[in-house]
PDB file of C-alpha atoms in Angstrom:
ATOM      1  CA  MET Z   1       6.822   0.910   6.779  1.00 52.00           C
ATOM      2  CA  PHE Z   2       7.055  -2.867   6.950  1.00 47.00           C
ATOM      3  CA  ARG Z   3       4.198  -4.875   5.452  1.00 49.00           C
ATOM      4  CA  ILE Z   4       3.548  -8.461   4.473  1.00 49.00           C
ATOM      5  CA  ALA Z   5       0.471  -9.891   2.793  1.00 51.00           C
ATOM      6  CA  ARG Z   6      -0.386 -13.533   2.423  1.00 52.00           C
ATOM      7  CA  THR Z   7      -3.331 -13.146   0.084  1.00 47.00           C
ATOM      8  CA  GLY Z   8      -3.774 -11.709  -3.354  1.00 47.00           C
ATOM      9  CA  LEU Z   9      -0.415 -12.847  -4.727  1.00 46.00           C
ATOM     10  CA  SER Z  10       0.105 -11.776  -8.315  1.00 49.00           C
ATOM     11  CA  GLN Z  11      -3.358 -10.290  -8.664  1.00 46.00           C
ATOM     12  CA  PHE Z  12      -2.400  -8.732 -11.971  1.00 43.00           C
ATOM     13  CA  SER Z  13      -2.395 -11.578 -14.451  1.00 45.00           C
ATOM     14  CA  ASP Z  14      -2.075  -9.322 -17.489  1.00 48.00           C
ATOM     15  CA  ALA Z  15       1.434  -7.851 -17.616  1.00 47.00           C
ATOM     16  CA  ASP Z  16       0.221  -5.132 -20.007  1.00 50.00           C
ATOM     17  CA  SER Z  17      -2.149  -3.842 -17.340  1.00 45.00           C
ATOM     18  CA  LEU Z  18       0.899  -2.901 -15.233  1.00 49.00           C
ATOM     19  CA  ALA Z  19       2.944  -1.344 -18.014  1.00 53.00           C
ATOM     20  CA  LEU Z  20       3.371   2.401 -17.782  1.00 53.00           C
ATOM     21  CA  GLY Z  21       3.098   4.462 -20.892  1.00 58.00           C
ATOM     22  CA  GLU Z  22       6.224   6.197 -22.107  1.00 62.00           C
ATOM     23  CA  SER Z  23       5.309   9.404 -20.271  1.00 69.00           C
ATOM     24  CA  GLY Z  24       4.653   7.439 -17.071  1.00 75.00           C
ATOM     25  CA  GLN Z  25       8.074   5.779 -17.302  1.00 77.00           C
ATOM     26  CA  LYS Z  26       9.737   9.164 -17.846  1.00 81.00           C
ATOM     27  CA  LEU Z  27       7.918  10.535 -14.821  1.00 79.00           C
ATOM     28  CA  LEU Z  28       8.999   7.579 -12.703  1.00 80.00           C
ATOM     29  CA  ASN Z  29      12.608   8.011 -13.862  1.00 82.00           C
ATOM     30  CA  GLN Z  30      12.463  11.697 -12.968  1.00 85.00           C
ATOM     31  CA  PHE Z  31      11.772  10.896  -9.320  1.00 87.00           C
ATOM     32  CA  CYS Z  32      13.606   7.614  -8.750  1.00 90.00           C
ATOM     33  CA  PHE Z  33      15.545   4.793 -10.286  1.00 92.00           C
ATOM     34  CA  SER Z  34      14.736   1.150  -9.757  1.00 94.00           C
ATOM     35  CA  GLU Z  35      16.431  -2.184 -10.078  1.00 96.00           C
ATOM     36  CA  GLY Z  36      15.307  -5.747  -9.588  1.00 96.00           C
ATOM     37  CA  TRP Z  37      16.680  -8.394  -7.261  1.00 98.00           C
ATOM     38  CA  ALA Z  38      16.175 -12.128  -6.743  1.00 98.00           C
ATOM     39  CA  GLY Z  39      16.691 -14.419  -3.756  1.00 96.00           C
ATOM     40  CA  ASN Z  40      17.340 -18.166  -3.798  1.00 95.00           C
ATOM     41  CA  LEU Z  41      16.019 -19.660  -0.557  1.00 92.00           C
ATOM     42  CA  SER Z  42      17.795 -22.992  -1.082  1.00 91.00           C
ATOM     43  CA  ASN Z  43      21.222 -21.350  -0.665  1.00 93.00           C
ATOM     44  CA  GLY Z  44      20.241 -18.067   1.032  1.00 93.00           C
ATOM     45  CA  LEU Z  45      21.851 -15.853  -1.595  1.00 96.00           C
ATOM     46  CA  PHE Z  46      20.408 -12.679  -3.065  1.00 98.00           C
ATOM     47  CA  ARG Z  47      21.402 -11.338  -6.484  1.00 98.00           C
ATOM     48  CA  LEU Z  48      21.093  -7.594  -6.965  1.00 98.00           C
ATOM     49  CA  GLY Z  49      21.570  -5.487 -10.052  1.00 96.00           C
ATOM     50  CA  GLU Z  50      24.812  -3.555 -10.362  1.00 95.00           C
ATOM     51  CA  SER Z  51      23.382  -0.200  -9.240  1.00 94.00           C
ATOM     52  CA  ALA Z  52      21.417  -1.658  -6.312  1.00 96.00           C
ATOM     53  CA  ALA Z  53      24.521  -3.547  -5.144  1.00 96.00           C
ATOM     54  CA  ALA Z  54      26.560  -0.318  -5.260  1.00 93.00           C
ATOM     55  CA  MET Z  55      23.848   1.606  -3.373  1.00 93.00           C
ATOM     56  CA  HIS Z  56      23.952  -1.111  -0.681  1.00 96.00           C
ATOM     57  CA  GLY Z  57      27.758  -0.734  -0.441  1.00 94.00           C
ATOM     58  CA  LEU Z  58      28.369  -4.194  -1.906  1.00 95.00           C
ATOM     59  CA  HIS Z  59      31.317  -4.945  -4.194  1.00 94.00           C
ATOM     60  CA  GLN Z  60      29.590  -7.873  -5.911  1.00 95.00           C
ATOM     61  CA  PRO Z  61      25.966  -8.448  -6.880  1.00 96.00           C
ATOM     62  CA  GLU Z  62      25.517 -11.670  -4.867  1.00 97.00           C
ATOM     63  CA  CYS Z  63      25.260 -11.587  -1.070  1.00 97.00           C
ATOM     64  CA  GLY Z  64      23.575 -13.019   1.981  1.00 97.00           C
ATOM     65  CA  LEU Z  65      20.718 -11.310   3.773  1.00 96.00           C
ATOM     66  CA  LEU Z  66      22.873  -9.968   6.630  1.00 96.00           C
ATOM     67  CA  ASN Z  67      25.257  -8.297   4.169  1.00 96.00           C
ATOM     68  CA  LEU Z  68      22.285  -6.844   2.301  1.00 96.00           C
ATOM     69  CA  VAL Z  69      20.727  -5.155   5.346  1.00 97.00           C
ATOM     70  CA  ARG Z  70      23.998  -4.112   7.034  1.00 95.00           C
ATOM     71  CA  CYS Z  71      23.820  -0.612   5.514  1.00 95.00           C
ATOM     72  CA  TYR Z  72      20.196  -0.025   6.571  1.00 96.00           C
ATOM     73  CA  ASP Z  73      19.306   2.340   9.385  1.00 94.00           C
ATOM     74  CA  SER Z  74      19.953   0.410  12.608  1.00 93.00           C
ATOM     75  CA  ALA Z  75      16.431   1.188  13.868  1.00 94.00           C
ATOM     76  CA  ASP Z  76      14.953  -0.666  10.855  1.00 96.00           C
ATOM     77  CA  ARG Z  77      17.384  -3.558  10.389  1.00 96.00           C
ATOM     78  CA  ASN Z  78      15.640  -6.068  12.689  1.00 96.00           C
ATOM     79  CA  HIS Z  79      12.222  -5.221  11.212  1.00 96.00           C
ATOM     80  CA  VAL Z  80      13.525  -5.936   7.706  1.00 97.00           C
ATOM     81  CA  LEU Z  81      15.155  -9.191   8.845  1.00 96.00           C
ATOM     82  CA  ARG Z  82      11.878 -10.356  10.424  1.00 95.00           C
ATOM     83  CA  LEU Z  83       9.982  -9.429   7.275  1.00 96.00           C
ATOM     84  CA  PHE Z  84      12.324 -11.523   5.108  1.00 95.00           C
ATOM     85  CA  GLU Z  85      12.112 -14.373   7.635  1.00 93.00           C
ATOM     86  CA  GLN Z  86       8.299 -14.348   7.432  1.00 93.00           C
ATOM     87  CA  ALA Z  87       8.369 -14.201   3.643  1.00 93.00           C
ATOM     88  CA  ALA Z  88      10.796 -17.150   3.574  1.00 91.00           C
ATOM     89  CA  THR Z  89       8.348 -19.358   5.477  1.00 88.00           C
ATOM     90  CA  THR Z  90       5.067 -18.524   3.708  1.00 89.00           C
ATOM     91  CA  SER Z  91       4.555 -17.459   0.108  1.00 91.00           C
ATOM     92  CA  SER Z  92       3.876 -13.745   0.500  1.00 92.00           C
ATOM     93  CA  SER Z  93       3.967 -10.305  -1.012  1.00 95.00           C
ATOM     94  CA  PHE Z  94       5.840  -7.741   1.066  1.00 96.00           C
ATOM     95  CA  CYS Z  95       7.229  -4.230   1.113  1.00 96.00           C
ATOM     96  CA  PHE Z  96       9.398  -2.025   3.284  1.00 97.00           C
ATOM     97  CA  SER Z  97      11.083   1.343   3.287  1.00 96.00           C
ATOM     98  CA  THR Z  98      14.189   2.431   5.149  1.00 96.00           C
ATOM     99  CA  THR Z  99      17.318   4.463   4.572  1.00 95.00           C
ATOM    100  CA  ILE Z 100      20.786   3.354   3.556  1.00 95.00           C
ATOM    101  CA  ILE Z 101      23.584   5.031   5.486  1.00 90.00           C
ATOM    102  CA  LEU Z 102      26.138   6.064   2.854  1.00 86.00           C
ATOM    103  CA  ALA Z 103      29.890   6.423   3.429  1.00 82.00           C
ATOM    104  CA  SER Z 104      29.413  10.208   3.110  1.00 83.00           C
ATOM    105  CA  GLY Z 105      27.125  10.152   6.169  1.00 83.00           C
ATOM    106  CA  GLN Z 106      24.062  11.000   4.129  1.00 86.00           C
ATOM    107  CA  LYS Z 107      20.987   8.783   4.107  1.00 91.00           C
ATOM    108  CA  GLN Z 108      19.569   7.373   0.876  1.00 93.00           C
ATOM    109  CA  PRO Z 109      15.880   6.415   1.090  1.00 94.00           C
ATOM    110  CA  VAL Z 110      15.059   3.009  -0.369  1.00 96.00           C
ATOM    111  CA  PHE Z 111      11.711   1.304  -0.982  1.00 96.00           C
ATOM    112  CA  CYS Z 112      11.407  -2.416  -1.648  1.00 97.00           C
ATOM    113  CA  VAL Z 113       8.514  -4.466  -2.993  1.00 97.00           C
ATOM    114  CA  GLY Z 114       8.842  -8.218  -3.303  1.00 97.00           C
ATOM    115  CA  GLU Z 115       7.209 -11.609  -3.392  1.00 96.00           C
ATOM    116  CA  SER Z 116       8.203 -15.066  -2.197  1.00 95.00           C
ATOM    117  CA  SER Z 117       7.007 -18.280  -3.806  1.00 92.00           C
ATOM    118  CA  GLY Z 118       7.677 -21.991  -4.167  1.00 88.00           C
ATOM    119  CA  LEU Z 119       7.860 -22.669  -0.441  1.00 81.00           C
ATOM    120  CA  GLU Z 120       5.913 -25.922  -0.529  1.00 75.00           C
ATOM    121  CA  GLN Z 121       9.018 -27.943   0.309  1.00 71.00           C
ATOM    122  CA  ARG Z 122      11.447 -27.075   3.078  1.00 68.00           C
ATOM    123  CA  TYR Z 123      14.589 -25.185   2.023  1.00 64.00           C
ATOM    124  CA  CYS Z 124      13.167 -24.391  -1.408  1.00 81.00           C
ATOM    125  CA  GLY Z 125      11.618 -21.355  -2.927  1.00 91.00           C
ATOM    126  CA  SER Z 126      12.610 -17.992  -4.228  1.00 95.00           C
ATOM    127  CA  MET Z 127      12.040 -14.289  -3.812  1.00 96.00           C
ATOM    128  CA  LEU Z 128      11.756 -11.667  -6.469  1.00 97.00           C
ATOM    129  CA  GLY Z 129      11.487  -7.938  -6.044  1.00 97.00           C
ATOM    130  CA  VAL Z 130      12.499  -4.435  -6.962  1.00 97.00           C
ATOM    131  CA  PHE Z 131      14.263  -1.618  -5.123  1.00 97.00           C
ATOM    132  CA  PHE Z 132      13.240   1.998  -5.720  1.00 96.00           C
ATOM    133  CA  PHE Z 133      15.772   4.705  -4.907  1.00 95.00           C
ATOM    134  CA  PRO Z 134      14.418   8.301  -4.850  1.00 92.00           C
ATOM    135  CA  ARG Z 135      16.734  10.774  -6.575  1.00 87.00           C
ATOM    136  CA  PHE Z 136      17.603  12.641  -3.388  1.00 78.00           C
ATOM    137  CA  GLN Z 137      19.534  12.005  -0.200  1.00 73.00           C
ATOM    138  CA  LEU Z 138      18.885  13.118   3.349  1.00 75.00           C
ATOM    139  CA  GLU Z 139      21.536  14.830   5.431  1.00 65.00           C
ATOM    140  CA  THR Z 140      22.012  13.211   8.818  1.00 58.00           C
ATOM    141  CA  LYS Z 141      22.399  16.340  10.971  1.00 53.00           C
ATOM    142  CA  GLY Z 142      20.067  18.806   9.307  1.00 45.00           C
ATOM    143  CA  ARG Z 143      16.828  17.972   7.650  1.00 42.00           C
ATOM    144  CA  ILE Z 144      18.016  19.327   4.326  1.00 38.00           C
ATOM    145  CA  PHE Z 145      17.301  17.485   1.095  1.00 40.00           C
ATOM    146  CA  SER Z 146      19.880  17.395  -1.683  1.00 42.00           C
ATOM    147  CA  HIS Z 147      19.196  16.300  -5.237  1.00 42.00           C
ATOM    148  CA  HIS Z 148      20.852  12.974  -6.156  1.00 42.00           C
ATOM    149  CA  GLN Z 149      22.109  12.810  -9.742  1.00 39.00           C
TER     150      GLN Z 149
END
């Protein structure tokens, strides 16, 4: 899934309307963990949280786009790059899902939702988003699911 939307940015003006109740947060944490990220379009660097950086096989939280997507399934990599390219040229909301190929050979699903803004001047702007990592991995040879702790 690769989607970009140019309308309806930040439709939810009231942050409380998006807040999950305690039971909703527990339910979300049961199925996945999430971590935010930010991109600076003036220098092309992305800053990930510690866990998201580790899941992407990065040794530091700051990286360029090519280093970020290097671990993604090769069939999806170019789609994700094009999506980020589009979002870097027009203020947009976007999302994608793919799998990260881990050193163990297993595949970790990842979902990303983000938004770009401040693109009125060339080489300016930023991106902000969140990665969601389901608490399971996919085996590459069989179609067996294993629980990720």
